[in-house]
Structures are given as C-alpha cells and as structure tokens.
XYZ file of C-alpha atoms in Angstrom:
573
model
C -119.223 -36.570 -0.718
C -116.999 -39.245 0.861
C -117.780 -40.214 4.444
C -116.038 -42.778 6.612
C -118.074 -44.278 9.416
C -116.367 -46.139 12.271
C -118.279 -48.625 14.385
C -118.076 -50.819 17.440
C -117.700 -50.135 21.164
C -115.105 -52.139 23.071
C -115.680 -54.966 20.597
C -116.910 -55.510 17.038
C -114.967 -52.637 15.497
C -115.767 -51.828 11.882
C -115.596 -49.252 9.104
C -117.963 -48.188 6.365
C -117.448 -45.914 3.370
C -120.400 -43.961 2.015
C -120.077 -42.074 -1.265
C -122.853 -39.679 -2.239
C -125.296 -41.402 0.076
C -124.556 -44.955 -1.058
C -122.884 -47.578 1.119
C -119.969 -48.605 -1.072
C -117.908 -50.777 1.260
C -118.036 -52.073 4.826
C -115.620 -54.283 6.698
C -115.503 -55.689 10.225
C -112.124 -55.492 11.902
C -112.328 -59.085 13.108
C -112.243 -60.409 9.531
C -108.837 -58.786 9.022
C -107.387 -59.309 12.508
C -108.714 -62.919 12.493
C -109.865 -62.578 16.121
C -113.572 -63.016 16.834
C -115.191 -59.745 17.960
C -111.612 -58.344 18.277
C -111.667 -59.445 21.919
C -108.289 -59.275 23.612
C -106.538 -57.297 20.894
C -105.951 -54.334 23.185
C -103.888 -51.558 21.649
C -103.458 -53.473 18.398
C -106.796 -52.123 17.222
C -105.141 -48.719 16.664
C -104.271 -49.932 13.181
C -107.934 -49.489 12.187
C -107.375 -51.846 9.282
C -111.038 -51.908 8.308
C -110.885 -48.204 7.431
C -107.798 -48.734 5.258
C -109.574 -51.661 3.578
C -112.612 -49.528 2.687
C -110.518 -46.647 1.381
C -108.373 -48.939 -0.749
C -111.443 -50.702 -2.132
C -112.707 -47.337 -3.430
C -109.310 -46.057 -4.553
C -109.270 -43.271 -1.945
C -106.947 -42.048 0.763
C -107.695 -40.310 4.056
C -107.254 -36.924 2.411
C -110.242 -37.642 0.157
C -112.656 -37.850 3.077
C -115.140 -35.079 3.734
C -116.267 -36.448 7.106
C -115.308 -39.120 9.627
C -118.112 -40.093 12.010
C -118.284 -42.635 14.831
C -120.325 -43.365 17.920
C -119.291 -42.225 21.378
C -118.743 -45.733 22.791
C -115.886 -46.669 20.473
C -112.608 -47.224 22.261
C -110.607 -44.096 21.317
C -107.643 -46.296 20.460
C -109.578 -47.509 17.427
C -110.009 -44.064 15.909
C -106.604 -42.735 16.975
C -105.639 -42.112 13.327
C -108.705 -39.894 12.925
C -108.810 -38.353 16.414
C -108.296 -34.809 15.131
C -111.266 -34.941 12.767
C -113.780 -37.554 13.904
C -117.260 -36.434 14.974
C -118.894 -38.664 17.590
C -122.633 -39.221 17.864
C -124.786 -41.025 20.418
C -124.425 -44.828 20.307
C -128.149 -45.600 20.008
C -128.555 -42.854 17.432
C -125.891 -44.578 15.318
C -127.809 -47.843 15.723
C -131.083 -46.158 14.773
C -129.474 -44.613 11.684
C -128.081 -48.014 10.700
C -131.576 -49.449 10.826
C -133.574 -46.655 9.216
C -131.432 -45.148 6.459
C -130.725 -48.452 4.591
C -134.398 -49.465 4.885
C -136.814 -49.168 1.960
C -139.234 -47.020 3.979
C -139.694 -43.245 3.567
C -140.804 -43.195 7.210
C -140.728 -45.773 9.976
C -140.771 -46.436 13.689
C -137.298 -47.373 14.933
C -136.488 -49.437 18.029
C -132.965 -49.833 19.418
C -132.093 -52.309 22.174
C -128.741 -53.648 23.343
C -126.808 -54.350 26.524
C -125.721 -50.774 27.189
C -125.296 -47.605 25.175
C -124.110 -44.054 25.759
C -124.072 -42.374 29.152
C -127.233 -40.359 29.703
C -125.723 -37.567 31.794
C -126.179 -39.127 35.208
C -123.412 -40.992 37.081
C -123.307 -44.632 35.967
C -126.561 -44.245 33.975
C -126.558 -45.529 30.390
C -129.189 -45.938 27.698
C -130.552 -49.454 27.198
C -133.658 -49.059 25.001
C -134.403 -46.155 22.657
C -137.510 -45.340 20.633
C -137.314 -43.204 17.480
C -139.350 -42.126 14.493
C -137.625 -41.744 11.144
C -139.036 -39.547 8.414
C -137.089 -38.671 5.292
C -133.613 -37.769 6.544
C -134.740 -36.988 10.105
C -134.532 -39.246 13.145
C -136.542 -38.019 16.124
C -136.114 -39.558 19.559
C -139.400 -40.418 21.268
C -138.102 -41.725 24.586
C -135.264 -43.645 26.235
C -134.906 -46.243 28.968
C -131.679 -46.081 30.966
C -130.088 -48.198 33.665
C -127.199 -48.358 36.101
C -123.953 -49.853 34.867
C -122.027 -51.642 37.602
C -118.781 -50.871 35.803
C -119.191 -47.425 37.369
C -121.197 -48.412 40.418
C -119.578 -49.045 43.785
C -121.723 -52.041 44.621
C -120.000 -53.971 41.847
C -116.857 -54.078 43.966
C -118.660 -55.227 47.099
C -118.144 -58.998 47.205
C -121.289 -59.422 49.305
C -123.552 -57.642 46.818
C -123.890 -60.598 44.444
C -123.256 -58.260 41.517
C -120.457 -58.359 38.968
C -118.695 -55.767 36.847
C -120.847 -56.843 33.911
C -124.283 -56.265 35.456
C -126.687 -53.618 34.211
C -130.121 -52.616 35.430
C -133.071 -51.985 33.108
C -131.309 -53.667 30.199
C -133.180 -56.052 27.917
C -129.900 -57.143 26.356
C -128.332 -57.438 29.793
C -131.168 -59.728 30.946
C -130.442 -62.169 28.119
C -126.699 -61.765 28.575
C -126.865 -62.689 32.259
C -128.690 -65.938 31.563
C -126.278 -66.746 28.730
C -123.303 -66.278 31.034
C -124.774 -68.211 33.949
C -125.650 -71.294 31.875
C -122.038 -71.511 30.779
C -121.648 -69.638 27.502
C -119.066 -66.934 27.005
C -119.147 -63.244 26.198
C -121.231 -62.350 23.122
C -122.550 -65.911 22.831
C -126.261 -65.158 23.099
C -126.881 -66.982 19.823
C -126.155 -70.238 21.630
C -128.883 -69.488 24.162
C -131.330 -68.804 21.341
C -130.382 -72.098 19.683
C -130.701 -74.036 22.933
C -134.092 -72.633 23.963
C -136.298 -74.914 21.782
C -134.986 -77.917 23.717
C -136.376 -76.465 26.942
C -139.715 -76.492 28.735
C -141.803 -73.823 30.473
C -140.590 -74.936 33.891
C -139.052 -71.540 34.791
C -141.175 -69.071 32.847
C -143.350 -68.057 35.808
C -140.315 -67.569 38.057
C -138.540 -65.431 35.449
C -141.535 -63.132 35.330
C -140.643 -61.919 38.832
C -137.209 -60.717 37.755
C -138.398 -57.687 35.728
C -141.400 -55.559 34.804
C -142.550 -54.168 31.473
C -145.437 -51.706 31.176
C -147.532 -50.631 28.200
C -145.525 -47.409 27.791
C -142.318 -49.140 26.739
C -140.635 -48.973 30.151
C -138.551 -52.068 30.885
C -137.419 -52.296 34.498
C -135.007 -54.726 36.093
C -133.371 -53.548 39.296
C -129.891 -54.557 40.347
C -131.507 -56.542 43.143
C -133.525 -58.441 40.552
C -130.358 -59.058 38.549
C -128.798 -60.550 41.674
C -131.900 -62.669 42.371
C -131.899 -63.930 38.774
C -128.267 -64.919 39.018
C -128.799 -66.757 42.315
C -131.896 -68.530 40.969
C -129.968 -69.857 37.969
C -127.059 -71.008 40.111
C -129.351 -72.860 42.531
C -131.146 -74.487 39.620
C -127.947 -75.744 38.038
C -126.434 -76.866 41.340
C -129.533 -78.965 42.011
C -129.326 -80.744 38.636
C -127.424 -84.008 38.432
C -124.959 -84.381 35.561
C -127.358 -86.255 33.239
C -129.911 -83.494 33.833
C -127.581 -80.534 33.254
C -128.411 -80.164 29.578
C -132.148 -80.101 30.221
C -131.724 -77.694 33.136
C -129.800 -75.263 30.936
C -132.295 -75.665 28.100
C -135.183 -74.872 30.450
C -133.445 -71.689 31.584
C -132.746 -70.720 27.962
C -136.402 -71.328 27.115
C -137.501 -69.039 29.952
C -135.323 -66.087 28.972
C -136.232 -66.474 25.294
C -139.931 -66.527 26.192
C -139.633 -63.339 28.206
C -137.388 -61.622 25.676
C -140.101 -62.099 23.067
C -142.781 -60.853 25.463
C -140.769 -57.724 26.337
C -139.962 -56.837 22.735
C -143.510 -57.397 21.521
C -144.795 -55.013 24.228
C -142.107 -52.467 23.316
C -143.116 -52.615 19.656
C -146.814 -52.302 20.428
C -146.038 -49.148 22.402
C -143.952 -47.817 19.516
C -146.727 -48.539 17.030
C -149.192 -46.606 19.176
C -146.701 -43.741 19.532
C -145.985 -43.432 15.797
C -148.878 -44.978 13.907
C -146.387 -46.217 11.328
C -146.854 -49.523 9.520
C -143.081 -49.803 9.086
C -140.614 -50.875 11.765
C -136.813 -50.790 11.774
C -134.905 -52.700 14.462
C -131.268 -52.196 15.464
C -128.901 -53.149 18.267
C -127.474 -56.528 19.215
C -130.767 -57.681 20.737
C -132.234 -57.912 17.228
C -129.787 -60.547 16.124
C -132.349 -62.672 17.990
C -134.133 -63.741 14.835
C -136.684 -65.832 16.756
C -137.889 -62.729 18.583
C -137.942 -60.754 15.323
C -140.413 -63.212 13.816
C -142.637 -62.944 16.879
C -142.607 -59.148 16.547
C -143.761 -59.522 12.949
C -146.431 -62.030 13.969
C -147.761 -60.399 17.144
C -147.671 -56.645 16.479
C -149.612 -54.371 14.096
C -146.493 -53.550 12.077
C -146.824 -54.778 8.501
C -143.194 -54.410 7.410
C -139.999 -55.020 9.393
C -136.418 -54.232 8.416
C -133.322 -55.393 10.303
C -130.048 -54.826 8.511
C -127.624 -57.782 8.687
C -125.005 -56.134 10.952
C -127.528 -55.205 13.636
C -124.946 -55.358 16.441
C -122.263 -52.810 17.281
C -120.389 -53.351 14.016
C -123.394 -51.970 12.174
C -123.010 -48.571 13.827
C -120.346 -47.845 11.197
C -123.132 -47.829 8.600
C -125.336 -45.667 10.777
C -122.562 -43.197 11.558
C -121.594 -42.776 7.914
C -125.178 -42.346 6.710
C -125.991 -39.968 9.569
C -122.947 -37.984 8.530
C -124.239 -37.757 4.977
C -127.900 -37.015 5.654
C -127.801 -34.973 8.879
C -124.303 -33.544 9.369
C -123.888 -33.136 5.607
C -127.458 -31.933 5.060
C -128.105 -34.211 2.087
C -131.576 -35.634 1.318
C -132.319 -39.316 1.440
C -132.904 -41.095 -1.875
C -133.650 -44.688 -2.842
C -130.205 -46.281 -3.141
C -129.174 -49.843 -2.278
C -132.803 -51.001 -2.277
C -133.063 -53.791 -1.348
C -130.033 -53.250 0.840
C -127.199 -55.513 -0.253
C -125.318 -57.267 2.533
C -122.393 -57.919 0.181
C -120.202 -54.965 1.101
C -116.692 -56.433 1.135
C -114.338 -55.895 -1.785
C -114.006 -58.261 -4.729
C -110.984 -60.526 -5.209
C -110.015 -61.023 -8.824
C -108.585 -64.062 -10.653
C -104.991 -63.014 -9.988
C -105.528 -62.800 -6.223
C -107.303 -66.174 -6.173
C -104.598 -67.796 -8.281
C -101.871 -66.383 -6.039
C -103.576 -67.785 -2.938
C -104.044 -71.187 -4.603
C -100.377 -71.176 -5.605
C -99.360 -70.812 -1.977
C -101.053 -74.171 -1.284
C -100.347 -75.946 -4.584
C -98.809 -78.942 -2.829
C -102.013 -79.515 -0.841
C -104.864 -78.723 -3.234
C -105.702 -79.623 -6.797
C -108.172 -78.248 -9.261
C -111.313 -80.147 -10.259
C -112.276 -79.604 -13.878
C -115.889 -78.642 -14.476
C -117.680 -77.448 -17.595
C -120.158 -75.569 -15.407
C -119.125 -74.848 -11.824
C -122.664 -74.336 -10.519
C -123.903 -77.576 -12.073
C -120.903 -79.549 -10.780
C -121.227 -78.054 -7.285
C -124.930 -78.918 -7.192
C -124.044 -82.481 -8.153
C -121.437 -82.719 -5.387
C -123.911 -81.383 -2.832
C -126.592 -83.826 -3.978
C -124.055 -86.643 -3.461
C -123.695 -85.631 0.188
C -120.448 -83.696 -0.105
C -119.813 -80.623 2.063
C -118.558 -77.602 0.148
C -116.863 -74.353 1.076
C -118.381 -71.652 -1.146
C -116.373 -68.449 -1.659
C -117.834 -66.004 -4.151
C -117.687 -62.268 -4.851
C -117.878 -59.670 -2.100
C -118.111 -60.808 1.508
C -121.311 -60.277 3.442
C -121.530 -58.095 6.567
C -122.860 -59.263 9.906
C -122.382 -62.513 11.798
C -124.215 -64.782 9.345
C -122.951 -66.077 6.030
C -125.361 -65.266 3.227
C -124.022 -67.271 0.328
C -120.685 -65.627 -0.423
C -118.598 -67.003 2.470
C -120.612 -70.123 3.231
C -120.305 -73.809 3.974
C -123.041 -75.611 2.063
C -124.560 -79.074 2.302
C -127.587 -81.168 1.351
C -130.387 -80.474 3.855
C -132.254 -83.730 3.166
C -130.056 -85.898 5.378
C -130.992 -85.528 9.062
C -127.509 -86.729 10.073
C -125.899 -83.838 8.232
C -126.560 -81.489 11.154
C -124.572 -83.624 13.600
C -121.883 -84.306 11.002
C -121.213 -80.612 10.403
C -121.508 -79.589 14.052
C -119.072 -82.289 15.197
C -116.647 -82.746 12.329
C -116.669 -79.431 10.488
C -117.633 -76.647 12.902
C -116.528 -78.325 16.156
C -119.385 -76.865 18.138
C -122.316 -77.869 20.353
C -124.662 -80.519 18.980
C -127.835 -78.503 19.569
C -126.935 -75.563 17.352
C -129.049 -75.306 14.189
C -128.171 -74.529 10.604
C -129.971 -72.169 8.284
C -132.111 -73.151 5.316
C -131.249 -71.045 2.262
C -134.307 -71.147 0.004
C -135.067 -69.789 -3.451
C -137.148 -66.632 -3.110
C -139.748 -67.919 -5.552
C -140.174 -71.154 -3.550
C -140.125 -69.770 -0.010
C -143.920 -69.780 0.325
C -143.948 -73.516 -0.443
C -141.787 -74.317 2.590
C -142.251 -71.649 5.283
C -145.008 -69.779 7.069
C -143.514 -66.437 6.106
C -145.115 -63.826 3.898
C -142.086 -61.566 3.424
C -138.468 -62.135 2.404
C -135.773 -62.855 4.988
C -132.684 -61.892 3.016
C -130.363 -61.709 6.053
C -131.366 -64.740 8.195
C -133.079 -62.497 10.716
C -136.483 -64.198 10.857
C -137.242 -67.717 12.129
C -140.645 -68.947 10.906
C -142.152 -72.431 11.193
C -141.858 -74.917 8.374
C -145.096 -75.774 6.619
C -146.434 -79.283 7.336
C -144.223 -81.973 5.842
C -141.521 -79.601 4.636
C -139.363 -79.883 7.749
C -139.124 -83.629 7.237
C -137.971 -83.093 3.660
C -135.150 -80.822 4.851
C -134.426 -82.393 8.220
C -130.873 -81.054 8.593
C -132.122 -77.460 8.731
C -135.338 -78.043 10.683
C -134.749 -77.112 14.323
C -136.131 -78.858 17.386
C -139.267 -76.674 17.375
C -139.935 -77.191 13.632
C -138.599 -73.765 12.644
C -135.798 -72.555 10.402
C -133.657 -69.411 10.361
C -134.482 -68.622 6.759
C -132.267 -66.988 4.189
C -134.360 -65.913 1.214
C -132.066 -66.193 -1.813
C -132.832 -63.498 -4.346
C -131.689 -63.590 -7.970
C -131.267 -59.814 -7.778
C -129.099 -59.772 -4.636
C -127.048 -62.920 -5.264
C -127.396 -64.373 -8.775
C -124.624 -66.981 -8.386
C -126.002 -68.459 -5.188
C -129.490 -68.360 -6.675
C -128.219 -70.241 -9.746
C -126.666 -72.922 -7.556
C -129.964 -73.456 -5.751
C -131.805 -73.709 -9.067
C -129.449 -76.486 -10.192
C -129.725 -78.258 -6.838
C -133.518 -78.200 -7.091
C -133.392 -79.598 -10.625
C -131.405 -82.567 -9.288
C -133.251 -83.175 -6.021
C -136.610 -81.438 -6.193
C -135.606 -79.415 -3.106
C -134.979 -75.635 -3.499
C -133.155 -75.465 -0.160
C -129.525 -75.789 0.923
C -127.979 -75.991 4.365
C -125.977 -72.790 4.806
C -123.554 -71.993 7.616
C -120.668 -69.577 7.915
C -117.320 -70.435 6.348
C -115.169 -70.655 9.475
C -114.228 -72.979 12.298
C -115.720 -72.575 15.750
C -114.478 -69.422 17.465
C -113.076 -67.875 14.282
C -114.364 -64.964 12.204
C -115.848 -65.732 8.801
C -113.150 -66.013 6.127
C -112.496 -62.846 4.143
C -109.721 -63.426 1.589
C -108.982 -66.286 -0.829
C -106.005 -67.156 1.373
C -108.279 -67.367 4.440
C -110.667 -69.613 2.535
C -108.025 -72.111 1.390
C -106.365 -72.164 4.801
C -109.686 -72.893 6.509
C -110.576 -75.496 3.870
C -107.397 -77.388 4.697
C -107.886 -77.165 8.467
C -111.460 -78.393 8.652
C -113.089 -81.484 7.209
C -114.591 -80.044 4.027
C -114.752 -82.093 0.842
C -114.459 -79.346 -1.768
C -113.808 -75.636 -2.068
C -115.382 -73.461 -4.753
C -113.227 -70.361 -5.035
C -114.700 -67.711 -7.346
C -115.555 -70.149 -10.111
C -112.858 -72.788 -9.574
C -113.404 -76.061 -7.702
C -110.604 -77.494 -5.559
C -110.150 -80.684 -3.583
C -107.423 -81.771 -1.188
C -104.537 -83.764 -2.594
C -104.374 -87.333 -1.346
C -100.851 -86.892 -0.073
C -101.540 -83.661 1.870
C -104.056 -81.993 4.148
C -106.634 -83.642 6.313
C -109.174 -84.543 3.655
C -111.139 -87.778 3.367
C -109.329 -88.553 0.100
C -106.338 -89.392 2.296
C -108.165 -91.271 5.031
C -110.497 -93.174 2.760
C -113.597 -92.281 4.739
C -117.039 -92.147 3.198
C -118.551 -88.878 1.958
C -119.721 -86.330 4.500
C -123.170 -87.000 5.879
C -122.833 -90.794 5.671
C -120.493 -91.231 8.617
C -119.752 -89.142 11.657
C -118.125 -89.016 15.031
C -119.956 -88.322 18.255
C -121.496 -84.859 18.460
C -119.673 -82.293 20.560
C -120.615 -82.524 24.253
C -122.631 -79.673 25.750
C-alpha cells in the first residue's frame, strides 16, 4: 500500500511516502526551493516538488498511490496537483499521529501544542493544545484547548486594541511567539529565544505569571487582553533600557518566557499522565522543538519514556498524515518498523551525482587524497579545521544530525564565536550541539536515555563542560545528539577516530547551511555552500575537498590561520 502524506500549513510544506506501513522517504519543500520555511513563495508552492522527490526516490508515479492524505491547514495551492483525491484530517491529529506512530511504544499518552491548529467549529476559534491517548493503531482524543485567532477577529483591525493579526488567545505556542517577536526576532525564530534565555535573570518571571493561567486539568488560558498587556509590558521594558543594557533586557525577557513555558508544559504533562496512566509520552507540534522544555518534562513528570520525532513542527504532519492514512483510513495494524525511528529520510546521491556536482566546480575545488576518509577527517578536526560533512540520506527536521552537518573540535572555547561569526553569520549567543558517542554519553551528560534527534538539553556532568567548552552553553547544558552506530555508522566511526586522537568522544555539530538558508540537500548545494562560507574542507560522500588557492574564499588564498585560532568580532545582537 503506497500512501503519500503532505504536510505544512502556510509554511514548512513537506511530503512523506509510506509503503506498507514504513516511512520510506520524506522531504521538506524548503530544501528543494532553497527558501527557509518556504516563506514568501506564494503560488510557486503549487509545484509540490517534495512529493515528486519522494515518488522518484521510490521509483513510483502518482498513479501508483493508493491514498493521498494531508492536514486541513495546508494551503490548498500546495496540494493542487492532488486536489481531486486528497483526504484532509485535523491538523493536531496529524501532529499526534506523527508523534505516536513512529514511536517505539505500543501505547502512549500524546500531547500536541503549537501556535494554532484547525478551526474548532466556532467563529475564529482554533485548537491550540490537544491531549490524546494512542493504543495500537488507535488515537483517541481526550480533550482540546482552543483560542481566538485575531486573523478572523474584528478587534485585530482596531488600531486602538493593541492587538495584531498574529495574536492568538489560549495558545502556548503563541505566548512564546509573542515574546520572540517583541524582543526583535522574526517569524518562526523561537529557537533564538530559547538560546538567549540562559543569559537572562529571573527579573520578569513574577510579572509574566500574571499574563496567563494554567490549572491542574490541562487548561491553559491567556486572554486577548493578557496578550495585549504582555506586549505592552515588553515594549515598556525595552524602551526603558539604554543601548548597553538592551542585550540583558532581552535576555531577561527570554528567560521569563522560557521559565513559564516549562512550567506550563510540565503541568500539562502531569495532567495527561493522570488522565492516561501511561508511562510513555509522545510530544508533537512546533512547541516541542523547545528541547530545553522537553528535558524538564522528562525530569519533572512521572513519565519514564519520551519520544519526539525530529520534524516535530508542521513539516512533520506529512509523516503523521501518511501513517494515519495507512493505519486508520487503510485499516492496517501497526507493527514494529523503523525502530528506532531513523531521521535519515532523504534519498541517496550516488558517486556519479557527486562527481557531476564536483565537476561543475572543478576550477574552485580540488580533491584531498586520503587512505581512510574518516581517519583523515578526524585528524583535520583535531587540528582545529572546520569541516562540511555530507553523507548518505539527508535528515528531516530543523537540526542536522550528522549527514548534512558542519563539524568542529569542541575543545576550543573560541570555536563557538568563530563559527557563529565567520561561518554561520549569526548572533553570538547561539549555542552549538554536542554530538556524543552513544556508549560515552553517560560519562558527559546527566541524561539516562538517548537523544538521537537533539531534542533534549541536559546538564553536563562536573568538569565535562570545560573539556568541551565550545558546545557547553551559558547554563552548563548541551543540546545533545546521541550518535548511534545503528542509526548512523559513518558518523559514529568518525567520532570513534576523533576520540582515539583527542580522548574526547564529542564533536561540535551544526547544520550545513548559512544563516537564513535551509540545510543543504544535494551535492551541488553542499559544494556551493562550501565555497560561499568560510569552511576549511568538505567531505562529500567519502571524498575530501579543499578550495583551490586561486579560487573561492578559502583561507588557503588569504593565508589566514586555521579555524578556531583566529576570528573576527562576533555578530552583534
């Protein structure tokens, strides 16, 4: 049975192909369109290139599909090619399916939270938080929280109301979104707020407590008046701060919203535990890309096991829609496939495709001979070089997991500023992830379960943060990627060689892209990005390249010292 799932809403479009209950391929539209979140593409999204990509990867055409399923928030332009056959399901249900069906649990509590979901049947009312219980192939809704969307609410157009077209009542995701916007970050940039929060203090936490309520029955409430009051409070706070104090003022506000986000979600999960009695918890929706909050849920609630699939945001609804189509609409039982769930769902690029891409840039790159690519790469990293690492099938979700990564030595504290300023061209406070060998994780982190998808942020154990200073955040935590030999043998092998050279089983891992760009997808994307940003080497499916001295922007031409030993000023806030 071949099922195509389409995902997204008005952003983060995606496609997923499920064959006989197994996720065989998934692709996010942004990776092909080369526009982050597909924002501003308008009618161009009608091409639905991600669906074509998935079909081609499996050697199928549209006529081979038994079902096409999507969620009811997708812009209809995106599924125009399938408009006569697509079946639409509730947005939060698609999220819940994306969290539960790929999980290793036969039954589990499921929590969905985002900015806004499907309309609930009342004018301007939309779901914001949904509670489910999954058992076998069934997903049963326990309860929903809904709120008023000002996109369809007259007060949004009243200039004296203090509201905007983006405001939403009773929305946990909207609460975090509002603070993110007001402190100066753009749409879908909540990760910056999370990264900034450890630099803050508790100065505003009491005040923020007056902007919402959360009871023991899972009911989050934030009125539109409270949204307005929150917005005005933030603006007054920032207006009162002198320029040298602006950074700290924004960090304090980020700290406050992060503190309350964790408090809200922990209470929601405690309610869900009491309602289901399950030891297993699945989380889905963009809110759960907040990996700091996910760790606090694991630490502060009775749940013993937590699963968050790597594309937890709207793109992940393609997975949920396809699997819901198979198990519920198709009436097929759930079996143990893709366990543990592999995030590497892009297609493979063979030697011919890599060679063709390299040939297009032959005047600007040259091959580096190596008897063993993993050994040589580990040596380069140990020397302080920064390496673009392109291997196998691309990972899904917003975080690179060792197949489309930029890698560096985590031992040098200056490496964080070097990569933020000179490679990624982004804010100085943003952290990088520690990728650690699964068998050595317990020696470095206070974490008793794997974090395969960078969706948990535990503390470092005493002394270990100092040993890997470039990936130890301001609050002595790290957004861990547990590197499994089973899930990613090549990346695991690289870490083994790096440890043999340095004694450290950890690498700095960040996504292979420049600031504001999607992660690279194809060999051509990888080489193009390599030449545009200040990387030292590129490892492309088993071949190492460097920039020619007479071309590109590499340090071989400028004569600068290796990455990590020199750097420009960090990006201003």
